[in-house]
Amino acid sequence: MTTTTTLADVAATSLRAVRTLERHGLDYCCGGKQAFDEACRTKGLDPQAILDEIGRSSTNGVQDCDWQTAPLQDLVKHIVATHHEYLKLELPAIGNRLAKVHSVHGPRDPEMLDRMVDVYGALRAELELHLHKEEVILFPFIEQYGRAAAQGAPIPPVPFGSIANPITVMENEHSNAGDALGELRAMTNNYELPPYACTTVGTLYEGLKALEADLHVHIHLENNILFPRAIALEGRSAGTP
């Protein structure tokens, strides 16, 4: 790992690398294609110091699963069980908190809370459909790719021309989610509690921050590891170097 690689490549090495990048505000998720050294310098950080910090953290504790080499089926199952199930529980829970906050405090802060309801509602609707499309359409084919590769069998054909086609759609939706979360963070001034904040406002903000953190890891696993591995398998099967 060098300072000339991308943020996505650095993040893909371990969950501890992900956490280190998060601590320093480096966008390995939707901004993962940015060169690591350039991203660090933009933030006023020393790239080698960040790599050294990641290296020190990797020598302690339990080792992360290496999702770059684990069977694709295992990675798909991990994403669904860990991140999809989290969203299925949290999206409606956060929606209920937001509805309560809007009902109680809407007259005090109508501009922001009206906008929060709109942005979150669109985010939730797109994510819930997104999960369905991945679980019903895309992921089953990626699992088939993984099984075929493990058995040395030909990669099965897909009904959408190339696995890259639905992946592009999923990546665009990931970008939309990142934009929505960024807008929610900006309109709340990094989730700074307003003067009228009650317990429900506090739990709403904490839930949104946790949602953002989970989605960063979730999208990273798909954009930077799962999807490129699936596309590479298809390319090798087709004889692409």
PDB file of C-alpha atoms in Angstrom:
ATOM      1  CA  MET A   1       0.000   0.000   0.000  1.00  0.00           C
ATOM      2  CA  THR A   2       1.456   3.361  -1.061  1.00  0.00           C
ATOM      3  CA  THR A   3       0.360   6.983  -0.986  1.00  0.00           C
ATOM      4  CA  THR A   4      -0.328   6.905  -4.742  1.00  0.00           C
ATOM      5  CA  THR A   5      -3.186   4.405  -4.497  1.00  0.00           C
ATOM      6  CA  THR A   6      -6.858   5.418  -4.227  1.00  0.00           C
ATOM      7  CA  LEU A   7      -8.902   5.937  -1.086  1.00  0.00           C
ATOM      8  CA  ALA A   8     -11.004   2.915  -2.071  1.00  0.00           C
ATOM      9  CA  ASP A   9      -7.913   0.712  -2.314  1.00  0.00           C
ATOM     10  CA  VAL A  10      -6.748   1.800   1.128  1.00  0.00           C
ATOM     11  CA  ALA A  11     -10.196   1.236   2.639  1.00  0.00           C
ATOM     12  CA  ALA A  12     -10.412  -2.218   1.076  1.00  0.00           C
ATOM     13  CA  THR A  13      -7.452  -3.474   3.112  1.00  0.00           C
ATOM     14  CA  SER A  14      -9.365  -3.732   6.409  1.00  0.00           C
ATOM     15  CA  LEU A  15     -12.197  -2.382   8.523  1.00  0.00           C
ATOM     16  CA  ARG A  16      -9.570  -0.685  10.692  1.00  0.00           C
ATOM     17  CA  ALA A  17      -8.381   1.209   7.634  1.00  0.00           C
ATOM     18  CA  VAL A  18     -11.986   2.291   7.068  1.00  0.00           C
ATOM     19  CA  ARG A  19     -12.263   3.537  10.640  1.00  0.00           C
ATOM     20  CA  THR A  20      -8.974   5.449  10.354  1.00  0.00           C
ATOM     21  CA  LEU A  21     -10.123   7.169   7.157  1.00  0.00           C
ATOM     22  CA  GLU A  22     -13.427   8.043   8.822  1.00  0.00           C
ATOM     23  CA  ARG A  23     -11.671   9.600  11.811  1.00  0.00           C
ATOM     24  CA  HIS A  24      -9.813  11.916   9.462  1.00  0.00           C
ATOM     25  CA  GLY A  25     -12.845  12.767   7.305  1.00  0.00           C
ATOM     26  CA  LEU A  26     -11.505  11.029   4.174  1.00  0.00           C
ATOM     27  CA  ASP A  27     -14.339   9.945   1.855  1.00  0.00           C
ATOM     28  CA  TYR A  28     -13.431   6.383   0.866  1.00  0.00           C
ATOM     29  CA  CYS A  29     -17.041   5.657  -0.067  1.00  0.00           C
ATOM     30  CA  CYS A  30     -18.536   7.704  -2.905  1.00  0.00           C
ATOM     31  CA  GLY A  31     -15.222   9.584  -3.232  1.00  0.00           C
ATOM     32  CA  GLY A  32     -13.182   6.384  -3.252  1.00  0.00           C
ATOM     33  CA  LYS A  33     -11.662   6.901  -6.700  1.00  0.00           C
ATOM     34  CA  GLN A  34      -9.702   9.953  -5.498  1.00  0.00           C
ATOM     35  CA  ALA A  35      -5.953   9.474  -5.104  1.00  0.00           C
ATOM     36  CA  PHE A  36      -5.113   8.831  -1.465  1.00  0.00           C
ATOM     37  CA  ASP A  37      -2.225  11.297  -1.239  1.00  0.00           C
ATOM     38  CA  GLU A  38      -4.209  14.095  -2.910  1.00  0.00           C
ATOM     39  CA  ALA A  39      -7.187  13.500  -0.612  1.00  0.00           C
ATOM     40  CA  CYS A  40      -4.934  13.654   2.451  1.00  0.00           C
ATOM     41  CA  ARG A  41      -3.221  16.858   1.372  1.00  0.00           C
ATOM     42  CA  THR A  42      -6.567  18.489   0.613  1.00  0.00           C
ATOM     43  CA  LYS A  43      -7.432  17.863   4.276  1.00  0.00           C
ATOM     44  CA  GLY A  44      -4.027  19.105   5.458  1.00  0.00           C
ATOM     45  CA  LEU A  45      -2.936  15.584   6.407  1.00  0.00           C
ATOM     46  CA  ASP A  46       0.361  13.783   5.849  1.00  0.00           C
ATOM     47  CA  PRO A  47      -0.419  10.717   3.673  1.00  0.00           C
ATOM     48  CA  GLN A  48       2.426   8.640   5.115  1.00  0.00           C
ATOM     49  CA  ALA A  49       1.321   9.438   8.663  1.00  0.00           C
ATOM     50  CA  ILE A  50      -2.161   8.120   7.880  1.00  0.00           C
ATOM     51  CA  LEU A  51      -0.718   4.938   6.363  1.00  0.00           C
ATOM     52  CA  ASP A  52       1.471   4.500   9.452  1.00  0.00           C
ATOM     53  CA  GLU A  53      -1.593   4.912  11.679  1.00  0.00           C
ATOM     54  CA  ILE A  54      -3.411   2.232   9.701  1.00  0.00           C
ATOM     55  CA  GLY A  55      -0.375  -0.017   9.951  1.00  0.00           C
ATOM     56  CA  ARG A  56      -0.187   0.376  13.718  1.00  0.00           C
ATOM     57  CA  SER A  57      -3.881  -0.374  14.143  1.00  0.00           C
ATOM     58  CA  SER A  58      -3.606  -3.539  12.045  1.00  0.00           C
ATOM     59  CA  THR A  59      -1.115  -5.067  14.478  1.00  0.00           C
ATOM     60  CA  ASN A  60      -3.616  -5.073  17.350  1.00  0.00           C
ATOM     61  CA  GLY A  61      -6.796  -7.044  17.992  1.00  0.00           C
ATOM     62  CA  VAL A  62      -8.664  -9.602  15.917  1.00  0.00           C
ATOM     63  CA  GLN A  63      -7.902  -9.614  12.230  1.00  0.00           C
ATOM     64  CA  ASP A  64     -10.626  -8.478   9.849  1.00  0.00           C
ATOM     65  CA  CYS A  65     -12.061 -10.826   7.292  1.00  0.00           C
ATOM     66  CA  ASP A  66     -10.239 -10.315   4.000  1.00  0.00           C
ATOM     67  CA  TRP A  67     -13.168  -9.538   1.736  1.00  0.00           C
ATOM     68  CA  GLN A  68     -10.830  -9.197  -1.241  1.00  0.00           C
ATOM     69  CA  THR A  69     -10.224 -12.954  -1.201  1.00  0.00           C
ATOM     70  CA  ALA A  70     -13.232 -14.390   0.660  1.00  0.00           C
ATOM     71  CA  PRO A  71     -15.773 -16.238  -1.517  1.00  0.00           C
ATOM     72  CA  LEU A  72     -18.155 -13.802  -3.185  1.00  0.00           C
ATOM     73  CA  GLN A  73     -21.100 -15.690  -1.722  1.00  0.00           C
ATOM     74  CA  ASP A  74     -19.760 -15.034   1.784  1.00  0.00           C
ATOM     75  CA  LEU A  75     -19.375 -11.328   1.083  1.00  0.00           C
ATOM     76  CA  VAL A  76     -22.928 -11.115  -0.308  1.00  0.00           C
ATOM     77  CA  LYS A  77     -24.300 -12.912   2.749  1.00  0.00           C
ATOM     78  CA  HIS A  78     -22.358 -10.575   5.049  1.00  0.00           C
ATOM     79  CA  ILE A  79     -23.696  -7.467   3.302  1.00  0.00           C
ATOM     80  CA  VAL A  80     -27.285  -8.707   3.442  1.00  0.00           C
ATOM     81  CA  ALA A  81     -27.157  -9.987   7.035  1.00  0.00           C
ATOM     82  CA  THR A  82     -25.235  -7.020   8.430  1.00  0.00           C
ATOM     83  CA  HIS A  83     -26.111  -3.958   6.371  1.00  0.00           C
ATOM     84  CA  HIS A  84     -29.362  -4.752   4.573  1.00  0.00           C
ATOM     85  CA  GLU A  85     -30.996  -6.057   7.746  1.00  0.00           C
ATOM     86  CA  TYR A  86     -29.784  -2.970   9.618  1.00  0.00           C
ATOM     87  CA  LEU A  87     -31.458  -0.716   7.066  1.00  0.00           C
ATOM     88  CA  LYS A  88     -34.689  -2.697   7.113  1.00  0.00           C
ATOM     89  CA  LEU A  89     -34.927  -2.065  10.863  1.00  0.00           C
ATOM     90  CA  GLU A  90     -33.532   1.459  11.067  1.00  0.00           C
ATOM     91  CA  LEU A  91     -35.112   3.166   8.062  1.00  0.00           C
ATOM     92  CA  PRO A  92     -38.681   2.882   9.438  1.00  0.00           C
ATOM     93  CA  ALA A  93     -37.533   3.584  13.010  1.00  0.00           C
ATOM     94  CA  ILE A  94     -35.788   6.808  12.005  1.00  0.00           C
ATOM     95  CA  GLY A  95     -38.769   7.729   9.842  1.00  0.00           C
ATOM     96  CA  ASN A  96     -41.080   7.395  12.835  1.00  0.00           C
ATOM     97  CA  ARG A  97     -38.805   9.610  14.969  1.00  0.00           C
ATOM     98  CA  LEU A  98     -38.619  12.225  12.240  1.00  0.00           C
ATOM     99  CA  ALA A  99     -42.414  12.247  11.862  1.00  0.00           C
ATOM    100  CA  LYS A 100     -42.782  12.790  15.606  1.00  0.00           C
ATOM    101  CA  VAL A 101     -40.204  15.601  15.652  1.00  0.00           C
ATOM    102  CA  HIS A 102     -41.862  17.239  12.653  1.00  0.00           C
ATOM    103  CA  SER A 103     -45.295  16.995  14.269  1.00  0.00           C
ATOM    104  CA  VAL A 104     -44.135  18.490  17.589  1.00  0.00           C
ATOM    105  CA  HIS A 105     -41.510  21.016  16.485  1.00  0.00           C
ATOM    106  CA  GLY A 106     -42.498  21.749  12.883  1.00  0.00           C
ATOM    107  CA  PRO A 107     -43.945  25.211  13.655  1.00  0.00           C
ATOM    108  CA  ARG A 108     -40.684  26.220  15.401  1.00  0.00           C
ATOM    109  CA  ASP A 109     -38.410  25.325  12.489  1.00  0.00           C
ATOM    110  CA  PRO A 110     -40.628  24.731   9.449  1.00  0.00           C
ATOM    111  CA  GLU A 111     -38.015  25.357   6.747  1.00  0.00           C
ATOM    112  CA  MET A 112     -35.490  22.842   8.018  1.00  0.00           C
ATOM    113  CA  LEU A 113     -37.879  20.189   9.288  1.00  0.00           C
ATOM    114  CA  ASP A 114     -40.030  20.272   6.148  1.00  0.00           C
ATOM    115  CA  ARG A 115     -36.894  19.796   4.070  1.00  0.00           C
ATOM    116  CA  MET A 116     -35.647  16.996   6.345  1.00  0.00           C
ATOM    117  CA  VAL A 117     -38.917  15.132   5.867  1.00  0.00           C
ATOM    118  CA  ASP A 118     -38.655  15.465   2.080  1.00  0.00           C
ATOM    119  CA  VAL A 119     -34.976  14.468   1.859  1.00  0.00           C
ATOM    120  CA  TYR A 120     -35.273  11.554   4.266  1.00  0.00           C
ATOM    121  CA  GLY A 121     -38.485  10.319   2.664  1.00  0.00           C
ATOM    122  CA  ALA A 122     -36.852  10.199  -0.767  1.00  0.00           C
ATOM    123  CA  LEU A 123     -33.712   8.557   0.682  1.00  0.00           C
ATOM    124  CA  ARG A 124     -35.731   5.886   2.459  1.00  0.00           C
ATOM    125  CA  ALA A 125     -37.908   5.116  -0.562  1.00  0.00           C
ATOM    126  CA  GLU A 126     -34.920   4.743  -2.873  1.00  0.00           C
ATOM    127  CA  LEU A 127     -32.936   2.639  -0.400  1.00  0.00           C
ATOM    128  CA  GLU A 128     -35.808   0.234   0.272  1.00  0.00           C
ATOM    129  CA  LEU A 129     -36.272  -0.368  -3.469  1.00  0.00           C
ATOM    130  CA  HIS A 130     -32.481  -0.538  -3.868  1.00  0.00           C
ATOM    131  CA  LEU A 131     -32.202  -3.355  -1.303  1.00  0.00           C
ATOM    132  CA  HIS A 132     -34.936  -5.296  -3.086  1.00  0.00           C
ATOM    133  CA  LYS A 133     -33.238  -4.964  -6.477  1.00  0.00           C
ATOM    134  CA  GLU A 134     -29.912  -6.122  -5.075  1.00  0.00           C
ATOM    135  CA  GLU A 135     -31.339  -9.103  -3.211  1.00  0.00           C
ATOM    136  CA  VAL A 136     -33.701 -10.275  -5.975  1.00  0.00           C
ATOM    137  CA  ILE A 137     -31.799  -9.387  -9.153  1.00  0.00           C
ATOM    138  CA  LEU A 138     -28.115  -8.529  -8.786  1.00  0.00           C
ATOM    139  CA  PHE A 139     -26.824 -10.497  -5.803  1.00  0.00           C
ATOM    140  CA  PRO A 140     -28.101 -13.926  -6.946  1.00  0.00           C
ATOM    141  CA  PHE A 141     -26.094 -13.561 -10.169  1.00  0.00           C
ATOM    142  CA  ILE A 142     -22.986 -12.428  -8.283  1.00  0.00           C
ATOM    143  CA  GLU A 143     -23.315 -15.495  -6.053  1.00  0.00           C
ATOM    144  CA  GLN A 144     -23.566 -17.659  -9.174  1.00  0.00           C
ATOM    145  CA  TYR A 145     -20.396 -16.017 -10.484  1.00  0.00           C
ATOM    146  CA  GLY A 146     -18.615 -16.848  -7.240  1.00  0.00           C
ATOM    147  CA  ARG A 147     -19.715 -20.471  -7.246  1.00  0.00           C
ATOM    148  CA  ALA A 148     -18.770 -20.917 -10.908  1.00  0.00           C
ATOM    149  CA  ALA A 149     -15.310 -19.447 -10.314  1.00  0.00           C
ATOM    150  CA  ALA A 150     -14.733 -21.683  -7.281  1.00  0.00           C
ATOM    151  CA  GLN A 151     -15.689 -24.762  -9.336  1.00  0.00           C
ATOM    152  CA  GLY A 152     -13.724 -23.719 -12.410  1.00  0.00           C
ATOM    153  CA  ALA A 153     -16.969 -23.614 -14.403  1.00  0.00           C
ATOM    154  CA  PRO A 154     -17.964 -20.996 -17.013  1.00  0.00           C
ATOM    155  CA  ILE A 155     -19.512 -17.806 -15.711  1.00  0.00           C
ATOM    156  CA  PRO A 156     -23.289 -18.063 -16.278  1.00  0.00           C
ATOM    157  CA  PRO A 157     -24.879 -15.631 -18.740  1.00  0.00           C
ATOM    158  CA  VAL A 158     -26.970 -12.786 -17.376  1.00  0.00           C
ATOM    159  CA  PRO A 159     -30.185 -11.384 -18.892  1.00  0.00           C
ATOM    160  CA  PHE A 160     -28.945  -7.788 -18.763  1.00  0.00           C
ATOM    161  CA  GLY A 161     -25.973  -8.032 -21.140  1.00  0.00           C
ATOM    162  CA  SER A 162     -23.238  -7.612 -18.556  1.00  0.00           C
ATOM    163  CA  ILE A 163     -23.085  -7.625 -14.780  1.00  0.00           C
ATOM    164  CA  ALA A 164     -21.681  -4.094 -15.111  1.00  0.00           C
ATOM    165  CA  ASN A 165     -25.059  -2.766 -16.273  1.00  0.00           C
ATOM    166  CA  PRO A 166     -27.048  -3.279 -13.051  1.00  0.00           C
ATOM    167  CA  ILE A 167     -23.916  -2.456 -11.051  1.00  0.00           C
ATOM    168  CA  THR A 168     -23.819   0.984 -12.676  1.00  0.00           C
ATOM    169  CA  VAL A 169     -27.432   1.541 -11.618  1.00  0.00           C
ATOM    170  CA  MET A 170     -26.624   0.485  -8.041  1.00  0.00           C
ATOM    171  CA  GLU A 171     -23.581   2.767  -7.912  1.00  0.00           C
ATOM    172  CA  ASN A 172     -25.667   5.717  -9.109  1.00  0.00           C
ATOM    173  CA  GLU A 173     -28.179   5.014  -6.357  1.00  0.00           C
ATOM    174  CA  HIS A 174     -25.330   4.815  -3.839  1.00  0.00           C
ATOM    175  CA  SER A 175     -24.257   8.252  -4.985  1.00  0.00           C
ATOM    176  CA  ASN A 176     -27.797   9.547  -4.525  1.00  0.00           C
ATOM    177  CA  ALA A 177     -27.818   8.196  -0.969  1.00  0.00           C
ATOM    178  CA  GLY A 178     -24.499   9.872  -0.246  1.00  0.00           C
ATOM    179  CA  ASP A 179     -25.829  13.192  -1.539  1.00  0.00           C
ATOM    180  CA  ALA A 180     -28.963  12.917   0.604  1.00  0.00           C
ATOM    181  CA  LEU A 181     -26.980  12.091   3.727  1.00  0.00           C
ATOM    182  CA  GLY A 182     -24.648  14.979   3.014  1.00  0.00           C
ATOM    183  CA  GLU A 183     -27.601  17.326   2.715  1.00  0.00           C
ATOM    184  CA  LEU A 184     -29.075  16.082   5.993  1.00  0.00           C
ATOM    185  CA  ARG A 185     -25.749  16.627   7.749  1.00  0.00           C
ATOM    186  CA  ALA A 186     -25.334  20.092   6.242  1.00  0.00           C
ATOM    187  CA  MET A 187     -28.841  21.323   7.090  1.00  0.00           C
ATOM    188  CA  THR A 188     -28.406  20.227  10.717  1.00  0.00           C
ATOM    189  CA  ASN A 189     -24.930  21.812  10.989  1.00  0.00           C
ATOM    190  CA  ASN A 190     -23.286  18.408  11.517  1.00  0.00           C
ATOM    191  CA  TYR A 191     -26.178  17.264  13.707  1.00  0.00           C
ATOM    192  CA  GLU A 192     -25.806  20.047  16.213  1.00  0.00           C
ATOM    193  CA  LEU A 193     -28.849  19.932  18.479  1.00  0.00           C
ATOM    194  CA  PRO A 194     -31.182  22.950  18.087  1.00  0.00           C
ATOM    195  CA  PRO A 195     -32.334  24.990  21.109  1.00  0.00           C
ATOM    196  CA  TYR A 196     -35.728  23.265  21.090  1.00  0.00           C
ATOM    197  CA  ALA A 197     -34.214  19.773  21.091  1.00  0.00           C
ATOM    198  CA  CYS A 198     -36.004  17.136  23.139  1.00  0.00           C
ATOM    199  CA  THR A 199     -35.051  13.505  23.687  1.00  0.00           C
ATOM    200  CA  THR A 200     -36.654  12.493  20.396  1.00  0.00           C
ATOM    201  CA  VAL A 201     -34.621  15.073  18.465  1.00  0.00           C
ATOM    202  CA  GLY A 202     -31.474  13.718  20.105  1.00  0.00           C
ATOM    203  CA  THR A 203     -32.309  10.119  19.225  1.00  0.00           C
ATOM    204  CA  LEU A 204     -33.249  11.184  15.673  1.00  0.00           C
ATOM    205  CA  TYR A 205     -29.884  12.854  15.155  1.00  0.00           C
ATOM    206  CA  GLU A 206     -27.995   9.928  16.677  1.00  0.00           C
ATOM    207  CA  GLY A 207     -29.908   7.553  14.433  1.00  0.00           C
ATOM    208  CA  LEU A 208     -29.086   9.576  11.335  1.00  0.00           C
ATOM    209  CA  LYS A 209     -25.396   9.682  12.252  1.00  0.00           C
ATOM    210  CA  ALA A 210     -25.355   5.916  12.809  1.00  0.00           C
ATOM    211  CA  LEU A 211     -27.195   5.384   9.518  1.00  0.00           C
ATOM    212  CA  GLU A 212     -24.594   7.458   7.690  1.00  0.00           C
ATOM    213  CA  ALA A 213     -21.705   5.550   9.280  1.00  0.00           C
ATOM    214  CA  ASP A 214     -23.220   2.171   8.432  1.00  0.00           C
ATOM    215  CA  LEU A 215     -23.993   3.204   4.856  1.00  0.00           C
ATOM    216  CA  HIS A 216     -20.403   4.335   4.354  1.00  0.00           C
ATOM    217  CA  VAL A 217     -19.126   0.842   5.178  1.00  0.00           C
ATOM    218  CA  HIS A 218     -22.001  -0.804   3.293  1.00  0.00           C
ATOM    219  CA  ILE A 219     -21.408   1.163   0.096  1.00  0.00           C
ATOM    220  CA  HIS A 220     -17.648   0.698   0.393  1.00  0.00           C
ATOM    221  CA  LEU A 221     -18.018  -3.099   0.520  1.00  0.00           C
ATOM    222  CA  GLU A 222     -20.141  -3.036  -2.619  1.00  0.00           C
ATOM    223  CA  ASN A 223     -18.552  -0.264  -4.718  1.00  0.00           C
ATOM    224  CA  ASN A 224     -14.938  -0.997  -3.869  1.00  0.00           C
ATOM    225  CA  ILE A 225     -14.854  -4.772  -3.343  1.00  0.00           C
ATOM    226  CA  LEU A 226     -17.932  -6.780  -4.374  1.00  0.00           C
ATOM    227  CA  PHE A 227     -18.717  -5.050  -7.653  1.00  0.00           C
ATOM    228  CA  PRO A 228     -15.135  -4.843  -8.988  1.00  0.00           C
ATOM    229  CA  ARG A 229     -14.568  -8.514  -8.155  1.00  0.00           C
ATOM    230  CA  ALA A 230     -17.735  -9.549 -10.011  1.00  0.00           C
ATOM    231  CA  ILE A 231     -16.832  -7.448 -13.053  1.00  0.00           C
ATOM    232  CA  ALA A 232     -13.298  -8.899 -13.027  1.00  0.00           C
ATOM    233  CA  LEU A 233     -14.663 -12.462 -12.996  1.00  0.00           C
ATOM    234  CA  GLU A 234     -16.896 -11.708 -15.946  1.00  0.00           C
ATOM    235  CA  GLY A 235     -13.978 -10.100 -17.785  1.00  0.00           C
ATOM    236  CA  ARG A 236     -11.690 -13.090 -17.252  1.00  0.00           C
ATOM    237  CA  SER A 237     -14.427 -15.464 -18.410  1.00  0.00           C
ATOM    238  CA  ALA A 238     -14.805 -13.417 -21.585  1.00  0.00           C
ATOM    239  CA  GLY A 239     -11.055 -13.429 -22.148  1.00  0.00           C
ATOM    240  CA  THR A 240     -10.574  -9.778 -21.247  1.00  0.00           C
ATOM    241  CA  PRO A 241      -7.065  -9.235 -19.864  1.00  0.00           C
TER     242      PRO A 241
END
